[in-house]
């Protein structure tokens, strides 16, 4: 299968994000006048260790979760947009002569890709997009190449097929996140023009930081830290098994002392990790300011977390909701959607591939 990161596709489809802890699905509809409606969404937990470091370790278990999620979603749409973990994709900007025919450009891209990709070209899926005129002048264009090992793509396609779905778009998680960020940016003052926005995605085990400036990612970093840490803290503090701690975390039912003794220290620790990530950003780029922090991922919805991050970093912090300016289908519970929204950024960005012109 071709990597379809940049190719426009517009059949009805829904976005499906396979993270390490859950399968998340979002289906959007056209609400007219360039507006969207959230038609359906579903989150289906994954069995422990069925996805490890972005790799599908147990295909049957993941396909079964996808099947359950699709049933929950309640759609007839079977076409799906998926994403590869950012770490599984090699991207590189190259310069090519302007005005090349498509087939000549393809040859040039393959020739250049050979230099940058540490695998044989027949082992990878390759895609490219012309970004526009090169900084050097109009006689050259800047081209973005993206490549991934074939088995990484095939694993995700196989999961979709085993669940009775058809994968028609394969994106990259960081690009899908940026697509959804365009919706959130409208909620920031002056749409954060010429400002640095740190998108902090706290997953189960990894904290991903991407700093966006206008439409470009100017910095990315991963740190080993995530919501699993809170599960471990609960387990240790209350003498529970990991499963019991995870269930207690999700459903409540913890003693009154939980907030002060476990949750607050965890949030302070998370805010400290974010502050450290900002320091890395300042020391490794020419920038010396972050204007906004945008929290995404399930951990970001912990009550009071954005206030803890704001007071620790002294930076305006908000929890991401890509659906804030969309109309909502009456079948969706608004309160639940707002609570789930930060974990649905990638799935939302993928769902938007339906509207590619």
PDB file of N, CA and C in Angstrom, residues 6 58 68 99 130 213 260 276 315 333 347:
ATOM      1  N   UNK A   6      -0.223  12.519   1.804  1.00  0.00           N
ATOM      2  CA  UNK A   6      -0.449  13.816   1.145  1.00  0.00           C
ATOM      3  C   UNK A   6      -1.486  13.766   0.019  1.00  0.00           C
ATOM      4  N   UNK A  58      -0.207  -7.500  19.317  1.00  0.00           N
ATOM      5  CA  UNK A  58      -1.206  -8.575  19.296  1.00  0.00           C
ATOM      6  C   UNK A  58      -2.313  -8.174  18.327  1.00  0.00           C
ATOM      7  N   UNK A  68     -15.197  -3.908  18.212  1.00  0.00           N
ATOM      8  CA  UNK A  68     -16.100  -3.426  19.279  1.00  0.00           C
ATOM      9  C   UNK A  68     -16.305  -1.911  19.165  1.00  0.00           C
ATOM     10  N   UNK A  99       8.798  22.798 -11.906  1.00  0.00           N
ATOM     11  CA  UNK A  99       8.226  22.482 -13.217  1.00  0.00           C
ATOM     12  C   UNK A  99       8.481  21.074 -13.714  1.00  0.00           C
ATOM     13  N   UNK A 130       4.884  18.452  -2.702  1.00  0.00           N
ATOM     14  CA  UNK A 130       5.565  19.717  -3.040  1.00  0.00           C
ATOM     15  C   UNK A 130       5.012  20.782  -2.090  1.00  0.00           C
ATOM     16  N   UNK A 213       4.745  26.789  15.199  1.00  0.00           N
ATOM     17  CA  UNK A 213       4.795  28.235  14.937  1.00  0.00           C
ATOM     18  C   UNK A 213       4.148  28.449  13.578  1.00  0.00           C
ATOM     19  N   UNK A 260      -5.263  15.000  47.570  1.00  0.00           N
ATOM     20  CA  UNK A 260      -4.107  15.655  48.194  1.00  0.00           C
ATOM     21  C   UNK A 260      -2.867  14.759  48.211  1.00  0.00           C
ATOM     22  N   UNK A 276      10.518  21.172  32.238  1.00  0.00           N
ATOM     23  CA  UNK A 276      11.822  20.692  31.756  1.00  0.00           C
ATOM     24  C   UNK A 276      11.856  20.641  30.234  1.00  0.00           C
ATOM     25  N   UNK A 315       2.901  30.087  31.904  1.00  0.00           N
ATOM     26  CA  UNK A 315       2.503  30.198  30.486  1.00  0.00           C
ATOM     27  C   UNK A 315       1.013  29.884  30.392  1.00  0.00           C
ATOM     28  N   UNK A 333     -23.419  12.870  23.859  1.00  0.00           N
ATOM     29  CA  UNK A 333     -23.532  13.587  25.138  1.00  0.00           C
ATOM     30  C   UNK A 333     -22.441  14.650  25.183  1.00  0.00           C
ATOM     31  N   UNK A 347      -7.511  11.414  16.230  1.00  0.00           N
ATOM     32  CA  UNK A 347      -8.659  10.834  15.532  1.00  0.00           C
ATOM     33  C   UNK A 347      -9.450  11.918  14.786  1.00  0.00           C
TER      34      UNK A 347
END
